Coordinates of C-alpha atoms and ligand atoms in Angstrom, one line a residue:
M1 CA -17.6 34.8 -5.4
T2 CA -14.5 32.8 -4.7
R3 CA -14.5 30.2 -2.5
A4 CA -11.6 28.0 -2.8
L5 CA -10.5 24.6 -1.5
V6 CA -6.9 23.9 -0.8
L7 CA -6.2 20.1 -1.0
G8 CA -3.2 20.3 1.3
G9 CA -0.6 18.1 3.9
T10 CA 2.5 20.0 2.6
S11 CA 4.3 22.8 3.6
D12 CA 3.9 24.8 0.8
A13 CA -0.2 24.2 1.6
S14 CA 0.4 25.5 5.2
L15 CA 2.3 29.2 3.8
L16 CA -0.4 28.7 1.2
A17 CA -2.8 28.9 3.9
A18 CA -1.3 31.9 5.3
E19 CA -1.4 34.0 2.6
I20 CA -5.1 33.3 1.5
A21 CA -6.3 33.5 5.2
H22 CA -4.0 36.9 5.1
A23 CA -5.7 38.1 1.8
G24 CA -9.5 37.3 3.9
L25 CA -10.3 34.8 1.3
D26 CA -13.2 32.8 1.5
A27 CA -11.1 28.7 1.8
V28 CA -11.5 25.7 3.2
Y29 CA -8.4 23.4 3.8
S30 CA -8.5 19.9 3.4
Y31 CA -6.1 16.7 5.1
G32 CA -6.2 13.6 3.7
G33 CA -6.3 12.8 7.7
R34 CA -3.3 10.2 7.4
T35 CA -1.2 12.2 10.6
R36 CA -2.4 12.2 13.6
L37 CA -2.0 15.5 15.0
P38 CA -2.0 17.6 12.0
A39 CA -0.4 21.1 12.1
D40 CA -3.5 24.2 13.0
Q41 CA -4.1 26.1 9.8
P42 CA -5.5 29.7 9.6
L43 CA -8.5 28.1 7.3
P44 CA -11.7 26.3 8.4
T45 CA -10.1 22.6 8.1
R46 CA -11.5 19.2 7.3
I47 CA -10.2 15.9 7.5
G48 CA -10.5 12.9 5.3
G49 CA -11.3 11.9 1.9
F50 CA -14.0 12.7 -0.3
G51 CA -14.9 9.2 -0.9
G52 CA -13.1 9.1 -4.6
A53 CA -13.4 11.7 -7.6
S54 CA -17.5 11.8 -7.7
G55 CA -16.8 12.2 -4.0
L56 CA -15.0 15.6 -4.6
A57 CA -17.2 16.6 -7.4
D58 CA -20.4 16.3 -4.8
Y59 CA -17.9 18.1 -2.1
I60 CA -17.4 21.5 -4.9
L61 CA -20.6 21.6 -5.8
G62 CA -22.5 21.1 -2.6
E63 CA -19.8 23.6 -0.7
G64 CA -20.0 25.8 -3.3
I65 CA -16.3 25.7 -4.5
T66 CA -15.5 27.9 -7.6
H67 CA -11.3 27.5 -7.5
V68 CA -9.6 24.0 -6.1
I69 CA -5.7 24.2 -5.4
D70 CA -4.3 21.3 -4.9
A71 CA -1.5 21.3 -2.7
T72 CA -1.6 17.8 -1.8
H73 CA 2.9 15.6 -1.8
P74 CA 3.8 14.9 -5.7
F75 CA 3.4 11.7 -4.8
A76 CA -0.7 12.0 -3.5
A77 CA -1.0 10.8 -6.7
E78 CA -4.7 9.7 -6.7
M79 CA -6.1 12.4 -4.9
S80 CA -4.6 15.2 -7.7
S81 CA -6.1 12.9 -9.9
N82 CA -9.4 12.6 -8.7
A83 CA -9.2 16.3 -8.2
V84 CA -8.4 17.1 -12.3
E85 CA -11.3 14.5 -12.8
A86 CA -13.8 16.0 -9.9
C87 CA -12.7 19.9 -11.1
S88 CA -13.1 18.5 -14.8
E89 CA -16.6 17.0 -14.7
T90 CA -18.1 20.4 -12.4
G91 CA -16.3 22.8 -14.6
T92 CA -14.2 24.3 -11.6
Q93 CA -10.9 25.8 -11.9
L94 CA -8.1 24.0 -10.6
I95 CA -4.3 25.0 -10.1
A96 CA -1.6 22.5 -8.8
L97 CA 1.4 24.0 -6.3
E98 CA 4.0 21.4 -6.8
R99 CA 8.4 22.7 -6.5
A100 CA 10.0 21.1 -9.2
P101 CA 11.8 17.9 -8.8
W102 CA 15.2 17.8 -7.9
A103 CA 17.9 17.8 -10.0
R104 CA 20.8 15.3 -10.0
A105 CA 24.1 17.7 -8.9
P106 CA 27.6 16.9 -10.8
D107 CA 28.7 14.7 -7.4
D108 CA 24.8 12.8 -6.8
N109 CA 25.2 9.3 -6.9
W110 CA 21.5 8.3 -7.8
T111 CA 19.9 5.1 -9.2
E112 CA 16.8 6.4 -10.6
V113 CA 13.4 3.8 -10.1
G114 CA 10.1 4.2 -11.0
D115 CA 8.7 2.9 -8.2
V116 CA 8.9 1.5 -4.3
A117 CA 9.3 -2.2 -5.5
A118 CA 11.8 -1.3 -7.8
A119 CA 13.5 0.7 -5.0
A120 CA 13.5 -2.3 -3.1
A121 CA 15.2 -4.1 -5.9
A122 CA 18.1 -2.0 -6.5
L123 CA 18.9 -2.6 -2.5
P124 CA 22.6 -4.6 -2.4
E125 CA 22.1 -8.6 -1.7
V126 CA 25.0 -7.9 0.8
P127 CA 23.9 -6.2 4.4
A128 CA 23.6 -2.5 4.6
R129 CA 22.6 0.0 6.9
V130 CA 20.0 1.9 5.0
F131 CA 17.6 4.9 6.0
L132 CA 14.2 4.6 3.9
A133 CA 13.0 8.0 3.9
I134 CA 9.6 7.0 2.4
G135 CA 6.5 7.1 4.1
R136 CA 4.9 3.9 6.2
Q137 CA 2.5 2.9 3.9
H138 CA 5.2 1.8 1.2
I139 CA 7.8 0.2 3.4
A140 CA 6.3 -3.1 2.4
P141 CA 8.3 -4.1 -0.8
F142 CA 11.5 -4.2 1.7
A143 CA 10.4 -6.7 3.6
T144 CA 11.7 -9.0 0.4
K145 CA 15.2 -7.3 1.7
P146 CA 15.4 -8.3 5.0
Q147 CA 19.3 -8.7 6.1
H148 CA 19.6 -4.9 5.8
I149 CA 18.9 -2.7 8.8
Y150 CA 16.2 -0.2 7.8
T151 CA 15.8 3.1 9.6
L152 CA 12.7 4.7 9.4
R153 CA 11.5 7.9 10.2
F154 CA 7.6 8.9 11.2
V155 CA 5.9 11.8 11.5
D156 CA 4.1 9.5 14.4
P157 CA 5.2 6.4 16.2
P158 CA 3.6 3.6 14.6
E159 CA 0.4 2.1 15.8
A160 CA 0.2 -1.8 13.9
P161 CA 3.3 -3.9 13.7
L162 CA 5.6 -2.8 10.8
P163 CA 6.8 -5.7 8.5
F164 CA 10.0 -6.0 9.5
A165 CA 12.0 -5.3 12.4
A166 CA 13.8 -1.3 12.3
D167 CA 15.1 1.9 13.9
V168 CA 12.0 4.1 14.2
I169 CA 13.0 7.8 14.7
V170 CA 9.5 10.2 15.2
S171 CA 10.2 13.4 14.0
R172 CA 8.3 16.2 12.4
G173 CA 11.1 17.8 10.5
P174 CA 11.8 20.4 9.2
F175 CA 15.6 18.5 8.9
M176 CA 18.6 20.6 8.7
L177 CA 22.1 19.7 7.3
D178 CA 23.4 19.2 10.2
G179 CA 20.9 16.7 12.0
E180 CA 21.2 15.0 8.8
L181 CA 25.1 14.4 8.6
E182 CA 24.5 13.7 12.3
M183 CA 22.0 11.2 11.8
M184 CA 23.5 9.5 8.9
R185 CA 27.0 9.1 10.5
T186 CA 25.6 7.8 14.3
R187 CA 24.1 5.2 12.7
G188 CA 26.5 4.2 9.8
I189 CA 23.8 5.0 7.3
A190 CA 25.2 3.3 3.6
W191 CA 22.2 4.1 1.6
V192 CA 19.4 6.0 1.2
V193 CA 16.1 5.7 -0.1
T194 CA 13.7 8.5 -1.0
R195 CA 11.1 10.1 -3.3
N196 CA 11.8 12.9 -5.3
S197 CA 9.5 15.1 -3.5
G198 CA 11.7 17.9 -4.4
G199 CA 11.6 21.8 -2.8
G200 CA 13.7 22.9 0.4
G201 CA 11.9 21.1 3.0
A202 CA 13.2 17.5 2.8
R203 CA 16.2 18.2 0.7
A204 CA 18.8 17.6 3.4
K205 CA 19.3 14.3 3.9
I206 CA 19.9 14.3 -0.2
D207 CA 23.1 17.1 0.8
A208 CA 24.2 14.5 3.3
A209 CA 24.0 11.8 1.4
R210 CA 26.3 13.8 -1.2
M211 CA 28.8 15.1 1.4
L212 CA 28.7 11.9 2.4
G213 CA 29.3 9.9 -0.7
L214 CA 26.1 7.9 -0.1
P215 CA 24.5 6.1 -3.1
V216 CA 20.4 7.0 -2.9
I217 CA 17.9 5.6 -4.6
M218 CA 15.7 7.9 -5.9
I219 CA 11.7 7.0 -6.8
S220 CA 10.7 9.2 -9.7
R221 CA 7.5 10.8 -9.7
P222 CA 4.1 9.5 -10.6
T223 CA 2.5 10.4 -13.9
L224 CA -0.3 12.6 -13.6
P225 CA -3.2 14.0 -15.8
E226 CA -2.2 17.0 -17.8
R227 CA -3.2 20.0 -15.7
Q228 CA -2.5 23.9 -14.9
R229 CA 1.1 23.5 -12.4
V230 CA 3.0 26.2 -11.2
E231 CA 5.7 26.8 -8.2
S232 CA 5.3 29.1 -5.7
V233 CA 2.8 30.4 -3.3
A234 CA 2.7 34.0 -5.3
E235 CA 1.4 32.4 -8.2
V236 CA -1.2 30.5 -6.7
M237 CA -2.2 34.0 -5.6
Q238 CA -2.0 35.6 -8.7
W239 CA -4.5 33.2 -10.1
L240 CA -7.1 33.7 -7.3
G241 CA -6.6 37.3 -8.0
H242 CA -4.2 38.5 -5.0
R243 CA -1.0 39.5 -3.8
T244 CA 0.7 38.0 -1.8
C245 CA 1.7 39.8 1.4
L246 CA 3.3 37.1 4.0
G247 CA 6.2 36.8 1.3
A248 CA 5.6 33.2 0.7
Ligands
NAP1 P1 -3.4 9.4 -1.8 O1 -2.4 8.4 -2.0 O2 -3.0 10.3 -3.4 O3 -4.4 9.8 -1.7 C1 -5.4 8.6 -1.1 C2 -6.9 9.1 -1.1 O4 -6.6 10.0 0.7 C3 -7.6 9.4 -1.6 O5 -7.8 9.1 -2.9 C4 -8.1 10.8 -1.0 O6 -9.5 10.1 -0.4 C5 -7.5 11.1 0.4 N1 -6.4 12.2 0.5 C6 -5.7 12.4 -0.1 N2 -5.0 13.6 0.1 C7 -6.3 14.5 0.7 C8 -6.5 15.5 1.0 N3 -5.9 16.7 1.2 N4 -8.0 16.0 1.5 C9 -8.8 15.0 1.4 N5 -8.6 14.1 0.8 C10 -7.2 13.3 1.2 O7 -2.2 10.4 -1.3 P2 -1.2 9.8 0.1 O8 0.2 10.0 -0.3 O9 -1.8 8.7 0.6 O10 -0.9 11.2 1.0 C11 -2.3 11.3 1.7 C12 -1.8 13.0 2.0 O11 -0.8 13.0 3.0 C13 -2.4 13.9 0.8 O12 -2.6 15.5 1.2 C14 -0.6 14.7 0.6 O13 -0.6 16.0 0.7 C15 -0.2 14.1 2.7 N6 1.6 13.7 2.1 C16 2.7 14.8 2.3 C17 3.8 14.4 2.8 C18 4.6 15.6 2.8 O14 6.0 15.3 3.0 N7 4.0 16.4 3.5 C19 3.9 12.8 2.1 C20 3.0 12.4 1.9 C21 1.5 12.6 1.8 P3 -10.6 10.1 -1.0 O15 -10.6 9.4 -2.7 O16 -11.7 9.2 -0.3 O17 -11.2 11.4 -1.5

């Protein structure tokens, strides 16, 4: 009997959960617990960390999980590494659902960097308006460049004081091209900093930056241990022995 664990927190994970529920498969959806009000899922849902790779291994054995689908964000490196380790330890099948990274288009003006600290270092010294499109837990290094006016966008209002004064937009998205163009124009954004998440849902800001001729500091994805990886919900369903019905 198949019992799947979906490590989620992304729009792809939600699409997958809908397909799994529609197929009537036995499955649990797991959120990391970063968002205050995560979207409801059509699957039994648990929230919060497992306690590292060993905690996840215990959970897999305790819950009789046969298949783990890592549908976390491409930058959720700790969770993804723990999944590889726990599945190897328990002999559980693992697949990663991960969109391809964005590729640079001819008109893109990107500076590609390896991490958030390098992104902060790559910003100019002269004051500028910067759209910092990264999660709140990663913004601290930008305190080293306090001369800039930063625009941040979060799903929830910040609970703790930020490490620097910033213009904060609270919105869950998805974000469309027109809205991104408007936001960047009205705020006079001159630089965009983002992580190479890939996929369609977050790409409008990259397209808007290209159209406005803005430089983008693109943070590359972390390196992860070797694992089976697919890019579509349909491929995950096939791996689970089912077909997609909802067209994800
Ligand atoms: P991370 O650094 O890799 O994870 C840190 C720890 O959080 C993990 O070791 C694990 O704790 C726990 N965790 C993460 N994801 C979990 C999940 N789905 N279920 C249960 N525990 C989880 O990850 P992160 O970058 O902080 O991201 C946290 C979550 O937010 C991820 O699930 C990710 O998919 C989601 N996210 C979504 C977006 C988006 O744009 N949709 C962007 C960023 C993050 P233990 O070690 O205790 O098990």
